[in-house]
mmCIF file of C-alpha atoms in Angstrom:
data_model
loop_
_atom_site.group_PDB
_atom_site.id
_atom_site.type_symbol
_atom_site.label_atom_id
_atom_site.label_comp_id
_atom_site.label_asym_id
_atom_site.label_seq_id
_atom_site.Cartn_x
_atom_site.Cartn_y
_atom_site.Cartn_z
ATOM 1 C CA MET V 25 5.375 -36.666 2.358
ATOM 2 C CA ILE V 26 2.894 -34.027 4.293
ATOM 3 C CA GLU V 27 -0.081 -35.604 5.868
ATOM 4 C CA VAL V 28 -2.539 -33.056 7.220
ATOM 5 C CA GLU V 29 -5.663 -34.228 9.185
ATOM 6 C CA GLY V 30 -8.462 -32.168 10.892
ATOM 7 C CA LEU V 31 -6.239 -29.016 11.489
ATOM 8 C CA THR V 32 -7.697 -26.539 13.634
ATOM 9 C CA ARG V 33 -6.342 -23.489 14.812
ATOM 10 C CA ARG V 34 -8.638 -21.413 17.486
ATOM 11 C CA TYR V 35 -8.105 -18.014 19.380
ATOM 12 C CA GLY V 36 -10.462 -18.128 22.113
ATOM 13 C CA ARG V 37 -13.836 -18.496 20.472
ATOM 14 C CA PHE V 38 -12.735 -17.461 16.984
ATOM 15 C CA THR V 39 -11.651 -20.351 14.748
ATOM 16 C CA ALA V 40 -9.096 -19.207 12.378
ATOM 17 C CA VAL V 41 -8.258 -22.800 10.488
ATOM 18 C CA ASP V 42 -11.304 -24.954 10.792
ATOM 19 C CA GLN V 43 -11.099 -28.788 10.080
ATOM 20 C CA VAL V 44 -8.565 -28.547 7.178
ATOM 21 C CA SER V 45 -7.336 -31.733 5.649
ATOM 22 C CA PHE V 46 -4.678 -32.610 2.515
ATOM 23 C CA HIS V 47 -2.137 -34.745 1.466
ATOM 24 C CA ILE V 48 0.974 -33.548 -0.673
ATOM 25 C CA GLY V 49 3.206 -35.890 -2.342
ATOM 26 C CA PRO V 50 7.333 -35.336 -3.271
ATOM 27 C CA GLY V 51 7.959 -32.981 -5.768
ATOM 28 C CA GLU V 52 4.606 -31.324 -5.996
ATOM 29 C CA ILE V 53 4.306 -27.279 -6.371
ATOM 30 C CA VAL V 54 1.295 -26.498 -4.320
ATOM 31 C CA GLY V 55 -0.401 -23.260 -4.039
ATOM 32 C CA LEU V 56 -2.551 -22.113 -0.686
ATOM 33 C CA LEU V 57 -4.941 -19.773 -2.336
ATOM 34 C CA GLY V 58 -7.210 -17.526 -0.724
ATOM 35 C CA HIS V 59 -8.205 -13.702 0.275
ATOM 36 C CA ASN V 60 -6.181 -12.060 2.945
ATOM 37 C CA GLY V 61 -7.350 -13.360 6.238
ATOM 38 C CA ALA V 62 -8.660 -16.808 4.893
ATOM 39 C CA GLY V 63 -6.137 -18.757 7.171
ATOM 40 C CA LYS V 64 -3.187 -19.528 4.799
ATOM 41 C CA THR V 65 -0.519 -18.177 6.953
ATOM 42 C CA THR V 66 -1.769 -19.982 10.339
ATOM 43 C CA ILE V 67 -1.679 -23.019 8.215
ATOM 44 C CA MET V 68 2.161 -22.489 7.031
ATOM 45 C CA LYS V 69 2.821 -21.614 10.722
ATOM 46 C CA MET V 70 1.372 -24.931 11.921
ATOM 47 C CA LEU V 71 3.062 -26.888 9.335
ATOM 48 C CA THR V 72 6.332 -25.365 10.218
ATOM 49 C CA GLY V 73 6.080 -26.088 13.664
ATOM 50 C CA TYR V 74 6.149 -22.292 14.661
ATOM 51 C CA LEU V 75 2.406 -22.625 15.927
ATOM 52 C CA GLU V 76 0.774 -25.348 17.815
ATOM 53 C CA PRO V 77 -2.277 -26.488 16.429
ATOM 54 C CA THR V 78 -5.628 -26.397 18.677
ATOM 55 C CA ALA V 79 -6.627 -29.957 16.943
ATOM 56 C CA GLY V 80 -5.622 -32.235 14.060
ATOM 57 C CA GLU V 81 -2.461 -33.927 12.958
ATOM 58 C CA ILE V 82 0.491 -32.936 11.100
ATOM 59 C CA ARG V 83 2.877 -35.914 9.846
ATOM 60 C CA ILE V 84 5.779 -34.991 7.310
ATOM 61 C CA ASP V 85 8.013 -38.112 6.120
ATOM 62 C CA GLY V 86 5.897 -40.342 8.595
ATOM 63 C CA LEU V 87 6.847 -38.212 11.762
ATOM 64 C CA ASP V 88 4.018 -36.450 13.914
ATOM 65 C CA ILE V 89 5.044 -32.696 14.353
ATOM 66 C CA LYS V 90 3.850 -32.966 17.930
ATOM 67 C CA THR V 91 6.642 -35.668 19.070
ATOM 68 C CA HIS V 92 9.287 -34.739 16.262
ATOM 69 C CA ARG V 93 9.090 -31.048 15.501
ATOM 70 C CA GLU V 94 12.797 -30.358 15.678
ATOM 71 C CA ALA V 95 13.466 -33.339 13.366
ATOM 72 C CA ILE V 96 10.693 -32.343 10.924
ATOM 73 C CA GLN V 97 12.010 -28.809 10.812
ATOM 74 C CA LYS V 98 15.591 -29.530 9.734
ATOM 75 C CA ASN V 99 13.939 -30.536 6.604
ATOM 76 C CA ILE V 100 11.937 -27.442 5.997
ATOM 77 C CA GLY V 101 12.872 -24.380 4.532
ATOM 78 C CA TYR V 102 10.894 -21.329 5.636
ATOM 79 C CA LEU V 103 10.261 -17.998 4.261
ATOM 80 C CA PRO V 104 7.900 -16.040 6.212
ATOM 81 C CA GLU V 105 5.359 -13.317 4.560
ATOM 82 C CA ASN V 106 7.584 -10.399 5.746
ATOM 83 C CA CYS V 107 10.819 -11.546 5.042
ATOM 84 C CA PRO V 108 12.225 -11.069 8.417
ATOM 85 C CA VAL V 109 16.032 -10.118 7.649
ATOM 86 C CA TYR V 110 18.894 -8.189 9.631
ATOM 87 C CA PRO V 111 18.907 -4.889 7.480
ATOM 88 C CA ASP V 112 22.549 -3.585 9.057
ATOM 89 C CA MET V 113 24.035 -7.115 8.175
ATOM 90 C CA SER V 114 25.619 -7.985 4.689
ATOM 91 C CA VAL V 115 24.155 -10.761 2.928
ATOM 92 C CA ILE V 116 27.125 -13.038 3.190
ATOM 93 C CA ASP V 117 26.891 -12.042 7.004
ATOM 94 C CA TYR V 118 23.353 -12.685 7.663
ATOM 95 C CA LEU V 119 23.778 -16.179 5.641
ATOM 96 C CA ASP V 120 26.548 -17.235 7.619
ATOM 97 C CA TYR V 121 24.701 -16.574 10.623
ATOM 98 C CA ALA V 122 21.495 -18.260 9.367
ATOM 99 C CA ALA V 123 23.664 -21.337 8.378
ATOM 100 C CA ALA V 124 24.780 -21.524 12.065
ATOM 101 C CA LEU V 125 21.197 -21.328 13.306
ATOM 102 C CA HIS V 126 20.135 -24.205 10.947
ATOM 103 C CA GLY V 127 23.092 -26.268 12.509
ATOM 104 C CA ILE V 128 25.382 -26.501 9.340
ATOM 105 C CA PRO V 129 28.779 -27.556 10.472
ATOM 106 C CA GLU V 130 31.551 -24.637 9.986
ATOM 107 C CA ALA V 131 33.801 -26.530 7.696
ATOM 108 C CA GLN V 132 30.376 -27.085 5.315
ATOM 109 C CA ARG V 133 29.327 -23.484 5.400
ATOM 110 C CA PRO V 134 31.392 -21.812 2.605
ATOM 111 C CA ALA V 135 30.045 -24.111 0.114
ATOM 112 C CA ARG V 136 26.613 -24.029 1.132
ATOM 113 C CA LEU V 137 26.934 -20.139 1.325
ATOM 114 C CA ARG V 138 28.010 -20.175 -2.286
ATOM 115 C CA GLU V 139 25.565 -22.457 -3.645
ATOM 116 C CA ALA V 140 22.514 -20.928 -1.801
ATOM 117 C CA ILE V 141 23.787 -17.227 -3.229
ATOM 118 C CA ALA V 142 24.364 -18.817 -6.790
ATOM 119 C CA ARG V 143 20.953 -20.236 -6.957
ATOM 120 C CA THR V 144 19.201 -16.866 -6.160
ATOM 121 C CA ALA V 145 21.371 -14.802 -8.110
ATOM 122 C CA LEU V 146 22.897 -12.704 -5.221
ATOM 123 C CA GLU V 147 26.542 -12.938 -6.426
ATOM 124 C CA ASP V 148 26.614 -9.249 -7.134
ATOM 125 C CA LYS V 149 25.394 -7.999 -3.581
ATOM 126 C CA ALA V 150 26.837 -10.657 -1.484
ATOM 127 C CA THR V 151 28.754 -7.823 0.756
ATOM 128 C CA HIS V 152 26.220 -5.453 0.433
ATOM 129 C CA PRO V 153 24.013 -4.456 3.464
ATOM 130 C CA ILE V 154 20.720 -5.768 3.230
ATOM 131 C CA ALA V 155 19.297 -2.369 3.879
ATOM 132 C CA THR V 156 20.462 -1.155 0.619
ATOM 133 C CA LEU V 157 18.711 -4.073 -1.111
ATOM 134 C CA SER V 158 15.621 -3.530 -3.090
ATOM 135 C CA ARG V 159 12.416 -5.403 -2.149
ATOM 136 C CA GLY V 160 12.657 -8.177 -4.452
ATOM 137 C CA LEU V 161 16.338 -8.763 -3.628
ATOM 138 C CA ARG V 162 15.886 -8.854 0.145
ATOM 139 C CA GLN V 163 13.080 -11.788 -0.676
ATOM 140 C CA ARG V 164 16.050 -13.506 -2.939
ATOM 141 C CA VAL V 165 17.866 -13.200 0.545
ATOM 142 C CA GLY V 166 15.186 -14.716 2.518
ATOM 143 C CA VAL V 167 14.842 -17.650 -0.097
ATOM 144 C CA ALA V 168 18.670 -18.182 0.376
ATOM 145 C CA GLN V 169 17.994 -18.572 4.024
ATOM 146 C CA ALA V 170 15.458 -21.219 3.628
ATOM 147 C CA ILE V 171 17.821 -23.371 1.215
ATOM 148 C CA LEU V 172 20.916 -22.812 2.786
ATOM 149 C CA HIS V 173 20.530 -26.640 5.024
ATOM 150 C CA GLN V 174 18.897 -28.212 1.300
ATOM 151 C CA PRO V 175 15.367 -28.965 2.836
ATOM 152 C CA GLY V 176 13.234 -31.595 1.301
ATOM 153 C CA ILE V 177 10.366 -29.053 2.014
ATOM 154 C CA LEU V 178 9.832 -25.469 1.098
ATOM 155 C CA ILE V 179 7.074 -23.287 2.512
ATOM 156 C CA LEU V 180 6.918 -19.972 1.121
ATOM 157 C CA ASP V 181 4.497 -17.182 2.424
ATOM 158 C CA GLU V 182 3.426 -14.869 -0.023
ATOM 159 C CA PRO V 183 6.595 -14.671 -2.014
ATOM 160 C CA THR V 184 5.760 -11.987 -4.337
ATOM 161 C CA ASN V 185 4.184 -9.700 -2.025
ATOM 162 C CA GLY V 186 5.105 -6.291 -2.952
ATOM 163 C CA LEU V 187 7.476 -6.725 -5.735
ATOM 164 C CA ASP V 188 7.654 -5.251 -9.157
ATOM 165 C CA PRO V 189 6.620 -7.039 -12.295
ATOM 166 C CA THR V 190 10.026 -7.987 -13.129
ATOM 167 C CA GLN V 191 11.096 -9.160 -9.807
ATOM 168 C CA ILE V 192 7.912 -11.010 -9.955
ATOM 169 C CA ARG V 193 8.969 -12.693 -12.984
ATOM 170 C CA HIS V 194 12.556 -13.634 -11.300
ATOM 171 C CA MET V 195 11.006 -14.946 -8.405
ATOM 172 C CA ARG V 196 8.798 -17.131 -10.370
ATOM 173 C CA ASP V 197 11.820 -18.589 -11.984
ATOM 174 C CA LEU V 198 13.315 -18.938 -9.019
ATOM 175 C CA ILE V 199 10.691 -21.017 -7.316
ATOM 176 C CA ARG V 200 10.456 -23.243 -10.390
ATOM 177 C CA GLU V 201 14.123 -24.012 -10.085
ATOM 178 C CA LEU V 202 13.919 -24.714 -6.334
ATOM 179 C CA ALA V 203 11.209 -27.187 -7.181
ATOM 180 C CA ARG V 204 13.265 -29.259 -9.020
ATOM 181 C CA HIS V 205 14.804 -30.332 -5.732
ATOM 182 C CA ALA V 206 12.120 -30.133 -3.118
ATOM 183 C CA THR V 207 8.494 -30.035 -2.690
ATOM 184 C CA VAL V 208 7.121 -26.254 -2.388
ATOM 185 C CA ILE V 209 4.091 -24.863 -0.811
ATOM 186 C CA LEU V 210 3.206 -21.062 -1.377
ATOM 187 C CA SER V 211 0.694 -18.948 -0.315
ATOM 188 C CA THR V 212 -1.027 -16.154 -2.337
ATOM 189 C CA HIS V 213 -3.987 -14.489 -2.827
ATOM 190 C CA ILE V 214 -2.937 -13.538 -6.365
ATOM 191 C CA LEU V 215 -4.250 -15.974 -8.619
ATOM 192 C CA GLN V 216 -1.870 -15.417 -11.439
ATOM 193 C CA GLU V 217 0.929 -16.686 -9.156
ATOM 194 C CA VAL V 218 -0.842 -20.200 -8.589
ATOM 195 C CA GLN V 219 -1.344 -20.306 -12.624
ATOM 196 C CA ALA V 220 2.188 -19.335 -13.256
ATOM 197 C CA VAL V 221 3.948 -21.896 -11.085
ATOM 198 C CA CYS V 222 1.781 -24.480 -9.369
ATOM 199 C CA ASP V 223 0.738 -27.932 -10.374
ATOM 200 C CA ARG V 224 -2.397 -27.907 -7.686
ATOM 201 C CA VAL V 225 -4.169 -25.748 -5.760
ATOM 202 C CA ILE V 226 -5.712 -25.760 -2.353
ATOM 203 C CA ILE V 227 -8.408 -22.984 -1.908
ATOM 204 C CA ILE V 228 -8.711 -21.581 1.719
ATOM 205 C CA GLN V 229 -12.158 -19.842 2.291
ATOM 206 C CA GLY V 230 -12.960 -18.554 6.159
ATOM 207 C CA GLY V 231 -10.593 -20.819 7.445
ATOM 208 C CA ARG V 232 -11.879 -23.941 5.677
ATOM 209 C CA LYS V 233 -10.712 -26.027 2.547
ATOM 210 C CA ALA V 234 -12.988 -25.409 -0.251
ATOM 211 C CA LEU V 235 -11.206 -26.704 -3.355
ATOM 212 C CA ASP V 236 -8.052 -29.177 -3.662
ATOM 213 C CA ALA V 237 -7.251 -30.045 -7.032
ATOM 214 C CA GLY V 238 -4.820 -29.868 -9.787
ATOM 215 C CA LEU V 239 -4.693 -27.026 -12.222
ATOM 216 C CA ASP V 240 -5.292 -29.397 -15.183
ATOM 217 C CA GLU V 241 -8.273 -30.848 -13.694
ATOM 218 C CA LEU V 242 -9.946 -27.509 -13.025
ATOM 219 C CA ARG V 243 -9.540 -26.561 -16.473
ATOM 220 C CA GLN V 244 -11.583 -29.155 -17.830
ATOM 221 C CA GLY V 245 -14.873 -28.365 -17.394
ATOM 222 C CA ALA V 246 -17.935 -30.954 -16.675
ATOM 223 C CA ARG V 247 -19.779 -29.496 -19.717
ATOM 224 C CA LEU V 248 -19.800 -29.670 -23.529
ATOM 225 C CA LEU V 249 -20.783 -26.581 -25.181
ATOM 226 C CA VAL V 250 -22.772 -26.589 -28.397
ATOM 227 C CA THR V 251 -23.404 -23.853 -30.821
ATOM 228 C CA LEU V 252 -26.430 -24.449 -33.577
ATOM 229 C CA ASP V 253 -28.831 -23.048 -35.873
ATOM 230 C CA ALA V 254 -31.852 -24.306 -34.226
ATOM 231 C CA PRO V 255 -33.677 -22.900 -31.161
ATOM 232 C CA PRO V 256 -34.435 -24.816 -27.766
ATOM 233 C CA GLN V 257 -37.815 -25.971 -28.845
ATOM 234 C CA GLN V 258 -36.551 -27.528 -31.884
ATOM 235 C CA VAL V 259 -33.439 -28.959 -30.180
ATOM 236 C CA ARG V 260 -33.994 -29.666 -26.351
ATOM 237 C CA SER V 261 -35.080 -33.150 -26.610
ATOM 238 C CA LEU V 262 -32.749 -34.424 -29.071
ATOM 239 C CA LEU V 263 -29.771 -32.775 -27.085
ATOM 240 C CA ALA V 264 -31.192 -34.386 -23.662
ATOM 241 C CA ALA V 265 -31.659 -37.798 -25.518
ATOM 242 C CA THR V 266 -27.910 -37.960 -26.193
ATOM 243 C CA PRO V 267 -26.111 -40.818 -24.281
ATOM 244 C CA ASN V 268 -24.365 -39.506 -20.946
ATOM 245 C CA VAL V 269 -26.164 -36.178 -21.277
ATOM 246 C CA ALA V 270 -27.585 -35.142 -17.654
ATOM 247 C CA ALA V 271 -28.900 -31.644 -18.294
ATOM 248 C CA VAL V 272 -29.236 -28.864 -21.110
ATOM 249 C CA GLU V 273 -28.624 -25.602 -20.263
ATOM 250 C CA VAL V 274 -29.616 -23.019 -22.615
ATOM 251 C CA LEU V 275 -26.906 -20.177 -22.735
ATOM 252 C CA PRO V 276 -27.134 -16.431 -23.601
ATOM 253 C CA GLY V 277 -26.988 -15.284 -27.310
ATOM 254 C CA ASN V 278 -24.067 -13.105 -28.198
ATOM 255 C CA GLY V 279 -26.145 -11.467 -31.170
ATOM 256 C CA ASP V 280 -24.844 -13.917 -33.860
ATOM 257 C CA GLY V 281 -28.321 -15.212 -34.417
ATOM 258 C CA ARG V 282 -26.971 -18.575 -33.179
ATOM 259 C CA HIS V 283 -28.115 -20.871 -30.458
ATOM 260 C CA HIS V 284 -25.917 -21.784 -27.625
ATOM 261 C CA TYR V 285 -26.129 -24.688 -25.234
ATOM 262 C CA ALA V 286 -24.481 -26.159 -22.445
ATOM 263 C CA LEU V 287 -24.685 -30.139 -21.794
ATOM 264 C CA GLN V 288 -23.817 -31.465 -18.193
ATOM 265 C CA LEU V 289 -22.619 -34.749 -18.462
ATOM 266 C CA HIS V 290 -22.890 -38.044 -16.156
ATOM 267 C CA ASP V 291 -19.357 -38.881 -16.961
ATOM 268 C CA PRO V 292 -17.031 -35.756 -18.350
ATOM 269 C CA GLY V 293 -14.458 -38.259 -19.111
ATOM 270 C CA ASN V 294 -16.374 -40.122 -21.762
ATOM 271 C CA GLU V 295 -14.755 -38.997 -25.171
ATOM 272 C CA GLU V 296 -17.492 -40.724 -26.927
ATOM 273 C CA THR V 297 -20.093 -38.168 -26.300
ATOM 274 C CA ALA V 298 -18.940 -35.615 -28.819
ATOM 275 C CA PRO V 299 -18.960 -37.590 -31.477
ATOM 276 C CA ALA V 300 -22.227 -39.347 -30.762
ATOM 277 C CA LEU V 301 -23.674 -35.869 -30.290
ATOM 278 C CA ALA V 302 -22.374 -34.743 -33.766
ATOM 279 C CA ARG V 303 -23.741 -37.743 -35.568
ATOM 280 C CA ARG V 304 -27.256 -36.786 -33.848
ATOM 281 C CA LEU V 305 -27.105 -33.480 -35.247
ATOM 282 C CA ALA V 306 -25.884 -34.279 -38.576
ATOM 283 C CA ASP V 307 -28.617 -37.054 -38.708
ATOM 284 C CA ALA V 308 -31.064 -34.331 -37.793
ATOM 285 C CA ASP V 309 -29.997 -31.938 -40.646
ATOM 286 C CA LEU V 310 -28.981 -29.307 -38.319
ATOM 287 C CA ARG V 311 -26.150 -26.836 -38.799
ATOM 288 C CA LEU V 312 -23.311 -27.272 -36.053
ATOM 289 C CA TYR V 313 -21.019 -24.300 -35.537
ATOM 290 C CA ALA V 314 -19.247 -25.387 -32.416
ATOM 291 C CA LEU V 315 -19.101 -28.491 -30.301
ATOM 292 C CA HIS V 316 -16.175 -28.540 -27.445
ATOM 293 C CA LYS V 317 -15.737 -28.817 -23.766
ATOM 294 C CA GLU V 318 -15.996 -26.138 -21.541
ATOM 295 C CA SER V 319 -12.543 -24.702 -20.313
ATOM 296 C CA ARG V 320 -12.563 -22.891 -17.041
ATOM 297 C CA ASP V 321 -10.075 -20.798 -15.554
ATOM 298 C CA LEU V 322 -8.947 -20.407 -12.014
ATOM 299 C CA GLU V 323 -10.291 -16.985 -11.702
ATOM 300 C CA SER V 324 -13.897 -18.111 -12.479
ATOM 301 C CA VAL V 325 -13.525 -21.277 -10.149
ATOM 302 C CA PHE V 326 -12.404 -18.998 -7.298
ATOM 303 C CA GLY V 327 -15.400 -16.707 -8.158
ATOM 304 C CA GLU V 328 -17.629 -19.449 -7.829
ATOM 305 C CA ILE V 329 -16.449 -20.518 -4.503
ATOM 306 C CA THR V 330 -16.527 -16.946 -3.175
ATOM 307 C CA ALA V 331 -20.090 -16.339 -4.044
ATOM 308 C CA ALA V 332 -21.106 -19.863 -2.231
ATOM 309 C CA ALA V 333 -19.096 -19.307 0.656
ATOM 310 C CA PRO V 334 -20.578 -17.593 3.625
ATOM 311 C CA ALA V 335 -19.216 -14.153 4.754
ATOM 312 C CA ALA V 336 -15.963 -14.586 6.777
ATOM 313 C CA GLY V 337 -17.554 -12.534 9.786
ATOM 314 C CA GLN V 338 -19.936 -15.438 10.509
ATOM 315 C CA ARG V 339 -17.077 -17.737 11.129
ATOM 316 C CA GLY V 340 -16.526 -18.758 14.935
ATOM 317 C CA ASP V 341 -19.401 -17.434 17.492
ATOM 318 C CA GLY V 342 -20.516 -14.775 15.043
ATOM 319 C CA ARG V 343 -19.238 -12.048 16.992
ATOM 320 C CA GLY V 344 -18.522 -10.418 13.695
ATOM 321 C CA LYS V 345 -15.720 -8.145 11.845
ATOM 322 C CA ALA V 346 -14.324 -6.529 14.845
ATOM 323 C CA ALA V 347 -13.869 -10.099 16.662
ATOM 324 C CA GLU V 348 -12.343 -11.500 13.559
ATOM 325 C CA ALA V 349 -9.751 -8.509 13.103
ATOM 326 C CA ALA V 350 -8.867 -8.643 16.419
ATOM 327 C CA ALA V 351 -8.111 -12.665 16.059
ATOM 328 C CA ARG V 352 -6.567 -11.825 12.290
ATOM 329 C CA GLU V 353 -4.100 -9.777 14.314
ATOM 330 C CA VAL V 354 -2.898 -12.342 16.962
ATOM 331 C CA ALA V 355 -2.634 -14.777 14.231
ATOM 332 C CA HIS V 356 -0.560 -12.261 11.741
ATOM 333 C CA ASP V 357 -2.897 -13.546 8.797
#
């Protein structure tokens, strides 16, 4: 459905987004994760046609955004980061105005308004001025305008930004409900948001794509963790000789007198490695306390990527933080 190849955006000599490529299929909920200023908002603006790429291609439903921008935009619902609404208007008047901008025929607008208000649970606030609403309810108004024209793609930029815990929970539930009818892309710098609602994460670091993987895939580490009663000099060679084991790492102890090891595997998907290892240990009369696959969370993966990536100020021509800050201000990212 969404194909992005070599997407790049420069501001002068500063590169805000650098050769980013990804494909998103129908019905996916994908999180764009990264620190503030990583390039997430810039990518979203290019996907929605509000910002022209310096280089690269964007194709949605087979259409090139360079030549079919208006047709593509008709199938996209967009919630910008700061949820720009008209505070002096009532909720229903603003949504009626938004429906007109979306090109919804006048005869269809009442039904579309009722549906959008119901899906965002704004029935009790429909006649209230937007200025009187809480931040969470304003975000819901922003989502309501994004779904009025029943788009197949929803692009939500920091949808829980500034919300309290109750409002965040409500927004998560709303996103899950919306995803039953549309492909959803949301940007955030909050790890919990991706883990709570997304099927897949694309991590953006310094304007580049650092990772693109399903959450289930991320949780499955490539190592087996083993706890034994034997020290390294006694078991290292036995562990290393086990089929499918590529390397053996001795892990720090935790004061329980046991010895902990991490086994890097040639083929992490081979389910026969653990039983084969258990048999070898039993044959060697070693006491086995634990044997399981390593499980990683998104926080550890994100920390690894952040630690390995160059500092953000090294992007572009190396002008440093001041130049980058200026470029970010232009990009509103």
